[in-house]
Amino acid sequence: MELKLEAVTVEFHRGERQRHQALKEVTFSLQAGEAVALLGPTGAGKSTLLRVRAGLVKPTAGRGSGRQDGAVALAIQEPDRGFFAATVREEVQFGPDNLGLSNKESAARVDWALQLVRLPVAKWEVSPFQLSGGEQRRVALASVLAMRPRILLLDEPTIGLDRAGKEALIFILQRLIKEEGIGVLIASHDPDFLYAVTRRVLLLEQGVLRADGPWGRLGEDLASFAALGLKLPLLLAVLRELKAAGAPVNPEQDSAAEAKEELRKLLRHQREGVVYN
């Protein structure tokens, strides 16, 4: 499945005469099994773009393709605001039940989704409002996954998560991408988290798509990132600093795993006595 936006513009009206363009002729595509980061300063249009693809906001101009019932799903920033069921299981099962599935199939999807997000079985029958913030995010993600979408949209998924929570989410998303073939588009202000999950970056500024490419190539223009108030992932920044110092490294690495391997190679060179200026 392919998700595509073609020259999408979104305008919001502020009073009778004022109009604000949240998105301006944005075009991009996303394949199932592909993980893409959505970067940009506050107000760049990231959340609006996600809501357009989830069918929650109608474009003023342009068009999108690839959306079918349940094929594209959005996990929102504050999941607890959407909770309504008495138990976690009932919360997660609401979506599958509304797809017209049998009770047996709905229950199987709930089990699969809750196991995938690693929520302890002992908490499946408690109220979602009694869970910690990190656990609530797992329930919200499980509710979306139980619909078995082909494309998953995430809006600031790491807000309120500690380091362990972020690492758990990284593991879950990597498994979804590699084993389930789900496409993921993630809007976040956490570059290290994005670098661990994605290989491609969409850079938005004031509703305009300024760049679309792999992390390694996008990281070349440090000045542009700084001007937007953005930071490179730490691993990518370290590689660039080492390269500038004369170290034999290639800073154009498109994922955290590749960047770590490049640093390991440098350490091996040092142990072997390679000298650099």
PDB file of C-alpha atoms in Angstrom, residues 62-162:
ATOM      1  CA  GLY A  62      -4.774  19.001  -3.662  1.00  0.00           C
ATOM      2  CA  ARG A  63      -5.540  15.378  -3.001  1.00  0.00           C
ATOM      3  CA  GLY A  64      -4.427  12.305  -1.133  1.00  0.00           C
ATOM      4  CA  SER A  65      -4.612   8.644  -2.019  1.00  0.00           C
ATOM      5  CA  GLY A  66      -4.143   5.295  -0.336  1.00  0.00           C
ATOM      6  CA  ARG A  67      -6.704   5.616   2.448  1.00  0.00           C
ATOM      7  CA  GLN A  68      -9.106   2.754   2.989  1.00  0.00           C
ATOM      8  CA  ASP A  69     -11.215   1.943   6.047  1.00  0.00           C
ATOM      9  CA  GLY A  70      -8.782   1.016   8.802  1.00  0.00           C
ATOM     10  CA  ALA A  71      -5.779   1.166   6.455  1.00  0.00           C
ATOM     11  CA  VAL A  72      -4.450   4.424   7.940  1.00  0.00           C
ATOM     12  CA  ALA A  73      -4.564   5.053  11.690  1.00  0.00           C
ATOM     13  CA  LEU A  74      -3.506   8.004  13.852  1.00  0.00           C
ATOM     14  CA  ALA A  75      -2.292   7.823  17.460  1.00  0.00           C
ATOM     15  CA  ILE A  76      -2.815  11.233  19.106  1.00  0.00           C
ATOM     16  CA  GLN A  77      -0.569  13.193  21.501  1.00  0.00           C
ATOM     17  CA  GLU A  78      -2.768  12.861  24.621  1.00  0.00           C
ATOM     18  CA  PRO A  79      -4.264   9.352  24.519  1.00  0.00           C
ATOM     19  CA  ASP A  80      -5.992   9.580  27.908  1.00  0.00           C
ATOM     20  CA  ARG A  81      -8.399  12.161  26.494  1.00  0.00           C
ATOM     21  CA  GLY A  82      -9.805   9.513  24.192  1.00  0.00           C
ATOM     22  CA  PHE A  83     -10.314   6.774  26.784  1.00  0.00           C
ATOM     23  CA  PHE A  84     -13.897   5.875  27.647  1.00  0.00           C
ATOM     24  CA  ALA A  85     -14.081   2.144  28.391  1.00  0.00           C
ATOM     25  CA  ALA A  86     -14.129   0.522  31.831  1.00  0.00           C
ATOM     26  CA  THR A  87     -11.133  -1.736  31.172  1.00  0.00           C
ATOM     27  CA  VAL A  88      -8.054  -1.796  28.983  1.00  0.00           C
ATOM     28  CA  ARG A  89      -9.350  -4.831  27.085  1.00  0.00           C
ATOM     29  CA  GLU A  90     -12.663  -3.122  26.313  1.00  0.00           C
ATOM     30  CA  GLU A  91     -10.815   0.011  25.205  1.00  0.00           C
ATOM     31  CA  VAL A  92      -8.642  -1.867  22.735  1.00  0.00           C
ATOM     32  CA  GLN A  93     -11.496  -4.073  21.501  1.00  0.00           C
ATOM     33  CA  PHE A  94     -13.741  -1.131  20.569  1.00  0.00           C
ATOM     34  CA  GLY A  95     -12.050  -0.668  17.186  1.00  0.00           C
ATOM     35  CA  PRO A  96     -12.131  -4.296  16.013  1.00  0.00           C
ATOM     36  CA  ASP A  97     -15.747  -4.642  17.177  1.00  0.00           C
ATOM     37  CA  ASN A  98     -16.701  -1.709  14.960  1.00  0.00           C
ATOM     38  CA  LEU A  99     -15.100  -3.392  11.959  1.00  0.00           C
ATOM     39  CA  GLY A 100     -17.787  -6.054  12.167  1.00  0.00           C
ATOM     40  CA  LEU A 101     -15.419  -8.832  13.212  1.00  0.00           C
ATOM     41  CA  SER A 102     -16.524 -11.868  15.175  1.00  0.00           C
ATOM     42  CA  ASN A 103     -16.010 -11.846  18.941  1.00  0.00           C
ATOM     43  CA  LYS A 104     -13.304 -14.468  18.546  1.00  0.00           C
ATOM     44  CA  GLU A 105     -11.370 -12.488  15.942  1.00  0.00           C
ATOM     45  CA  SER A 106     -11.747  -9.221  17.873  1.00  0.00           C
ATOM     46  CA  ALA A 107     -10.444 -10.872  21.039  1.00  0.00           C
ATOM     47  CA  ALA A 108      -7.505 -12.350  19.123  1.00  0.00           C
ATOM     48  CA  ARG A 109      -6.585  -8.917  17.795  1.00  0.00           C
ATOM     49  CA  VAL A 110      -6.749  -7.445  21.293  1.00  0.00           C
ATOM     50  CA  ASP A 111      -4.449 -10.150  22.661  1.00  0.00           C
ATOM     51  CA  TRP A 112      -2.017  -9.660  19.776  1.00  0.00           C
ATOM     52  CA  ALA A 113      -1.918  -5.862  20.136  1.00  0.00           C
ATOM     53  CA  LEU A 114      -1.524  -5.812  23.923  1.00  0.00           C
ATOM     54  CA  GLN A 115       1.201  -8.444  23.800  1.00  0.00           C
ATOM     55  CA  LEU A 116       2.981  -6.502  21.065  1.00  0.00           C
ATOM     56  CA  VAL A 117       3.101  -3.299  23.153  1.00  0.00           C
ATOM     57  CA  ARG A 118       4.277  -5.352  26.148  1.00  0.00           C
ATOM     58  CA  LEU A 119       1.523  -4.376  28.557  1.00  0.00           C
ATOM     59  CA  PRO A 120       1.454  -6.887  31.451  1.00  0.00           C
ATOM     60  CA  VAL A 121      -1.560  -9.222  31.317  1.00  0.00           C
ATOM     61  CA  ALA A 122      -2.427  -8.268  34.903  1.00  0.00           C
ATOM     62  CA  LYS A 123      -3.352  -4.786  33.664  1.00  0.00           C
ATOM     63  CA  TRP A 124      -5.651  -5.812  30.835  1.00  0.00           C
ATOM     64  CA  GLU A 125      -8.741  -5.840  33.059  1.00  0.00           C
ATOM     65  CA  VAL A 126      -8.094  -2.592  34.955  1.00  0.00           C
ATOM     66  CA  SER A 127      -9.265   0.902  34.019  1.00  0.00           C
ATOM     67  CA  PRO A 128      -6.946   2.670  31.555  1.00  0.00           C
ATOM     68  CA  PHE A 129      -7.216   5.752  33.783  1.00  0.00           C
ATOM     69  CA  GLN A 130      -5.394   3.851  36.558  1.00  0.00           C
ATOM     70  CA  LEU A 131      -2.295   3.294  34.430  1.00  0.00           C
ATOM     71  CA  SER A 132       0.868   5.364  34.297  1.00  0.00           C
ATOM     72  CA  GLY A 133       1.382   7.811  31.445  1.00  0.00           C
ATOM     73  CA  GLY A 134       3.696   5.409  29.638  1.00  0.00           C
ATOM     74  CA  GLU A 135       1.255   2.529  30.037  1.00  0.00           C
ATOM     75  CA  GLN A 136      -1.588   4.692  28.753  1.00  0.00           C
ATOM     76  CA  ARG A 137       0.430   5.384  25.620  1.00  0.00           C
ATOM     77  CA  ARG A 138       0.875   1.645  25.137  1.00  0.00           C
ATOM     78  CA  VAL A 139      -2.878   1.136  25.431  1.00  0.00           C
ATOM     79  CA  ALA A 140      -3.528   3.918  22.920  1.00  0.00           C
ATOM     80  CA  LEU A 141      -1.045   2.358  20.505  1.00  0.00           C
ATOM     81  CA  ALA A 142      -2.579  -1.095  21.020  1.00  0.00           C
ATOM     82  CA  SER A 143      -6.030   0.357  20.257  1.00  0.00           C
ATOM     83  CA  VAL A 144      -4.726   1.597  16.922  1.00  0.00           C
ATOM     84  CA  LEU A 145      -2.790  -1.583  16.120  1.00  0.00           C
ATOM     85  CA  ALA A 146      -5.824  -3.767  16.824  1.00  0.00           C
ATOM     86  CA  MET A 147      -7.359  -2.203  13.701  1.00  0.00           C
ATOM     87  CA  ARG A 148      -4.436  -3.743  11.736  1.00  0.00           C
ATOM     88  CA  PRO A 149      -3.574  -0.581   9.773  1.00  0.00           C
ATOM     89  CA  ARG A 150      -1.061  -0.663   6.925  1.00  0.00           C
ATOM     90  CA  ILE A 151       0.072   2.896   7.686  1.00  0.00           C
ATOM     91  CA  LEU A 152       0.548   4.190  11.250  1.00  0.00           C
ATOM     92  CA  LEU A 153       0.668   7.921  11.998  1.00  0.00           C
ATOM     93  CA  LEU A 154       2.198   9.023  15.316  1.00  0.00           C
ATOM     94  CA  ASP A 155       2.007  12.558  16.724  1.00  0.00           C
ATOM     95  CA  GLU A 156       4.678  13.270  19.386  1.00  0.00           C
ATOM     96  CA  PRO A 157       4.651   9.683  20.720  1.00  0.00           C
ATOM     97  CA  THR A 158       7.488  10.218  23.229  1.00  0.00           C
ATOM     98  CA  ILE A 159       5.877  13.023  25.251  1.00  0.00           C
ATOM     99  CA  GLY A 160       5.823  11.965  28.907  1.00  0.00           C
ATOM    100  CA  LEU A 161       7.983   8.881  28.339  1.00  0.00           C
ATOM    101  CA  ASP A 162      11.175   8.227  30.290  1.00  0.00           C
TER     102      ASP A 162
END
